[in-house]
Every structure is written in structure tokens, then in C-alpha cells.
PDB file of C-alpha atoms in Angstrom:
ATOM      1  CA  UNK H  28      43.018  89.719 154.074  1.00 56.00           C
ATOM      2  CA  UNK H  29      42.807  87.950 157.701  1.00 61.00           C
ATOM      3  CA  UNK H  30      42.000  84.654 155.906  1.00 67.00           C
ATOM      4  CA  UNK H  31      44.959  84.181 154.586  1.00 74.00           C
ATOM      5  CA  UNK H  32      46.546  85.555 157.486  1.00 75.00           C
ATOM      6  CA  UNK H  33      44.656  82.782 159.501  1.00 72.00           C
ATOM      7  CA  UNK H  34      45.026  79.727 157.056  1.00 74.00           C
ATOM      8  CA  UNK H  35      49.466  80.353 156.732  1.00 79.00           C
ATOM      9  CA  UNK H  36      49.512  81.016 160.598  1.00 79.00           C
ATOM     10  CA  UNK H  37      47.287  77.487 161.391  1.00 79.00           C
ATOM     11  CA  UNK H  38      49.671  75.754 158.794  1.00 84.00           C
ATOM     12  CA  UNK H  39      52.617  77.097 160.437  1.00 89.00           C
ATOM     13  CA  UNK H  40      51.555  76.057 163.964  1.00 89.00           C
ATOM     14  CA  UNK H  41      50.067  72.446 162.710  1.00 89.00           C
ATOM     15  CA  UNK H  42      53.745  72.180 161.031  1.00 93.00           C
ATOM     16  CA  UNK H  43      55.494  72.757 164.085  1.00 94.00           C
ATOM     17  CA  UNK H  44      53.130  70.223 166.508  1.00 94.00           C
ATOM     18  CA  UNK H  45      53.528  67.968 164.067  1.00 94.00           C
ATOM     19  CA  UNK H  46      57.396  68.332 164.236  1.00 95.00           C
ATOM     20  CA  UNK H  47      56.993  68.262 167.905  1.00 95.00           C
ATOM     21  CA  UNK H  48      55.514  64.886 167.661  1.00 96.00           C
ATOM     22  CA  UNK H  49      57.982  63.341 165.656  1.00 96.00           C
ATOM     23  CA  UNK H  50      60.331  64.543 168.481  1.00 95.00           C
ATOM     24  CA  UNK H  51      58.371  62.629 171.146  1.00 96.00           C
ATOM     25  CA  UNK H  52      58.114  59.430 168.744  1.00 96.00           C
ATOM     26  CA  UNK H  53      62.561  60.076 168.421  1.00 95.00           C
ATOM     27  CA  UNK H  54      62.505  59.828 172.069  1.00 94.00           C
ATOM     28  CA  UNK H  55      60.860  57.050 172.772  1.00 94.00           C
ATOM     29  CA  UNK H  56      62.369  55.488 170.128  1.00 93.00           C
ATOM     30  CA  UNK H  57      65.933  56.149 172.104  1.00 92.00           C
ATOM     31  CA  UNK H  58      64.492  55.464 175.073  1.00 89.00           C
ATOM     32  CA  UNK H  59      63.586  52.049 173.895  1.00 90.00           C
ATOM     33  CA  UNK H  60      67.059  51.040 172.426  1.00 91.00           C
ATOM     34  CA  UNK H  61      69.196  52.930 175.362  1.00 82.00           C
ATOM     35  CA  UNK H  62      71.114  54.869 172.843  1.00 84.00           C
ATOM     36  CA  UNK H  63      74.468  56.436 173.847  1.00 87.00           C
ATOM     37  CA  UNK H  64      73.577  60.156 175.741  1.00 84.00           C
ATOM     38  CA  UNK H  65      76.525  61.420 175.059  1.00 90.00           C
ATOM     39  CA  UNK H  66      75.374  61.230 170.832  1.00 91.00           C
ATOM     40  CA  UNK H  67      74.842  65.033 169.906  1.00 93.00           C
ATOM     41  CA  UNK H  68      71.410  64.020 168.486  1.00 92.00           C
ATOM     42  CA  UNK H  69      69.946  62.061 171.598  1.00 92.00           C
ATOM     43  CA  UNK H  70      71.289  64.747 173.504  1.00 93.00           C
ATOM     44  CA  UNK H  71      69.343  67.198 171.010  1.00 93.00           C
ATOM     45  CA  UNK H  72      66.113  64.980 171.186  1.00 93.00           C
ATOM     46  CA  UNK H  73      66.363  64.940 175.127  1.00 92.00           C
ATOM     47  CA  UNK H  74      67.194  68.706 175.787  1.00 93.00           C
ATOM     48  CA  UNK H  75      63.996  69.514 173.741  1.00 94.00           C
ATOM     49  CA  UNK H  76      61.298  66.774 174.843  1.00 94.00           C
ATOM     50  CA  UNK H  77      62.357  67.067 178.574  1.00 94.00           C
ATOM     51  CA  UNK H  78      60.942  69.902 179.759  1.00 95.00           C
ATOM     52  CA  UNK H  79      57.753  69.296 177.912  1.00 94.00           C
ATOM     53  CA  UNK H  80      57.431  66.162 179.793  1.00 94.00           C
ATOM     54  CA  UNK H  81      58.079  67.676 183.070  1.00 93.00           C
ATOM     55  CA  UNK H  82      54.842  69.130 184.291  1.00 93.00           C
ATOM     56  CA  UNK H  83      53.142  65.925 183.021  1.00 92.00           C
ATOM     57  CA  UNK H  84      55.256  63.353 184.970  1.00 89.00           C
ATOM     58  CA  UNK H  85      55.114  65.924 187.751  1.00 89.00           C
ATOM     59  CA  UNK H  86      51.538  65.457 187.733  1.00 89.00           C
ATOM     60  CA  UNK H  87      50.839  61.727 187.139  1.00 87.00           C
ATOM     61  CA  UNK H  88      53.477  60.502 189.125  1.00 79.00           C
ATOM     62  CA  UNK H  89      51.004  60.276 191.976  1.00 76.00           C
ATOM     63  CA  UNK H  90      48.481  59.786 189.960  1.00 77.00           C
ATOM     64  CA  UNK H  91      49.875  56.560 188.230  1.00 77.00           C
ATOM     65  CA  UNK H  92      52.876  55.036 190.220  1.00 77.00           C
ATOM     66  CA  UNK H  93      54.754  52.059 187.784  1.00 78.00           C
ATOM     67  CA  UNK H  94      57.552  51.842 186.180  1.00 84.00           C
ATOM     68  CA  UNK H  95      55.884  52.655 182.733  1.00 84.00           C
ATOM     69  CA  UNK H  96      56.161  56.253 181.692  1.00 87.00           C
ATOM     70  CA  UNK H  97      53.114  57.737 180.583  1.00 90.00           C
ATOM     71  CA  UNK H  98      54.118  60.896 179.438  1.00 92.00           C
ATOM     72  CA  UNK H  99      55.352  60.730 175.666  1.00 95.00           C
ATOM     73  CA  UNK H 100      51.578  59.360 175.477  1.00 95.00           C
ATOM     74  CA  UNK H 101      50.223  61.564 177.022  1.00 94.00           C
ATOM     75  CA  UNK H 102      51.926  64.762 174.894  1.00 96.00           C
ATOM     76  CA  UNK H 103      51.086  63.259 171.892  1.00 97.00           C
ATOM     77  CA  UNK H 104      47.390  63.045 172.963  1.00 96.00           C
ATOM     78  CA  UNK H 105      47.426  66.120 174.262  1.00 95.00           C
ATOM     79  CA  UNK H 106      49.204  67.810 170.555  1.00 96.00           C
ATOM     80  CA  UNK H 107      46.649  66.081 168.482  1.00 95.00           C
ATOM     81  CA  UNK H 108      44.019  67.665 170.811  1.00 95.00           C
ATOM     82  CA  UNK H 109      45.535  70.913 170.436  1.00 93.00           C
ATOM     83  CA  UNK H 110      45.853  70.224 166.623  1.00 92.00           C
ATOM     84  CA  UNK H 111      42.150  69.685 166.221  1.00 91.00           C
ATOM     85  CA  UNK H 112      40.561  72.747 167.937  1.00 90.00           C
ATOM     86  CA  UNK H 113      43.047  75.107 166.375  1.00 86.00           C
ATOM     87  CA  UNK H 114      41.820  73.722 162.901  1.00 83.00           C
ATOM     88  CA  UNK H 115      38.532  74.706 163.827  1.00 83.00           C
ATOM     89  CA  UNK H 116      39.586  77.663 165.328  1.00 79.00           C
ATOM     90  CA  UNK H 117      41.155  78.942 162.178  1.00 74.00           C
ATOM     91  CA  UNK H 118      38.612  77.796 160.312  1.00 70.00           C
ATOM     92  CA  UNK H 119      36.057  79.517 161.731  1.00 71.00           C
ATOM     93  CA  UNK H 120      38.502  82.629 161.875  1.00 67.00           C
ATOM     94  CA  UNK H 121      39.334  82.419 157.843  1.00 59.00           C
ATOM     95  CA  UNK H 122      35.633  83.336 156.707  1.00 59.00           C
TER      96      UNK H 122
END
């Protein structure tokens, strides 16, 4: 009974890292061809990856000083990560 529980829950949360991602990979994306902020979907893109990159910039900004912003990288490092132990997680929870 908990298996299943286990494998639907550890598809739904891989789905929505993995959605999460793509959102980074949008924002960079904008970031890179200075897109209009006042389009509804940048704005969308921004209001939702911003305060995920917060507390990272917050923290390497005096770790790393530069121009070159290190955060998008480091979400998506820190997602697939995430990704990774909660497969084995739930895949040592679904026996």
C-alpha cells in the first residue's frame, strides 16, 4: 500500500523540480536577451525564480564578488542533488 504511495509522491515531487528547473533555464534565458519586464511571462518567470535565488546570492555574494551571477547554477545543482537522494529515498521507502 505505502509503495505506491511512495513511488506517485517521488514522481510528483521529481515532476515539479524538474519544472522548477526549466524555470531557472527561462530565466536565464531572459536574462541573457534583456527581454521586456513589463511581458506578463518574464514577469511570471521572475516573480517565481527570485526568491529562490535570494538566500543563495545572499550568501555568495561575499563569497564570490564579479559581475557573473552564480546562482541559477547553483539552484540547478543544488535540484538535481535534491532529485537524486529523494530517488533513493523513495526507493528504499517503496519495498
Amino acid at each position: 500500500m505505502f509503495s505506491s504511495f511512495f513511488g506517485a509522491a517521488g514522481y510528483v515531487i521529481n515532476l515539479v523540480l524538474d519544472l522548477v528547473q526549466l524555470l531557472v533555464i527561462f530565466s536565464v534565458i531572459i536574462s541573457w536577451i534583456s527581454a521586456d519586464p513589463n511581458n506578463p511571462l518574464v514577469n511570471m518567470v521572475t516573480t517565481l525564480t527570485e526568491p529562490l535565488y535570494r538566500p543563495i546570492r545572499k550568501f555568495i555574494t561575499s563569497k564570490i564578488p564579479g559581475p557573473i551571477d552564480f546562482a541559477p547554477f547553483i539552484l540547478i545543482l543544488l535540484i538535481i542533488f535534491l532529485q537524486k537522494f529523494l530517488q533513493i529515498y523513495f526507493m528504499n521507502n517503496a519495498r
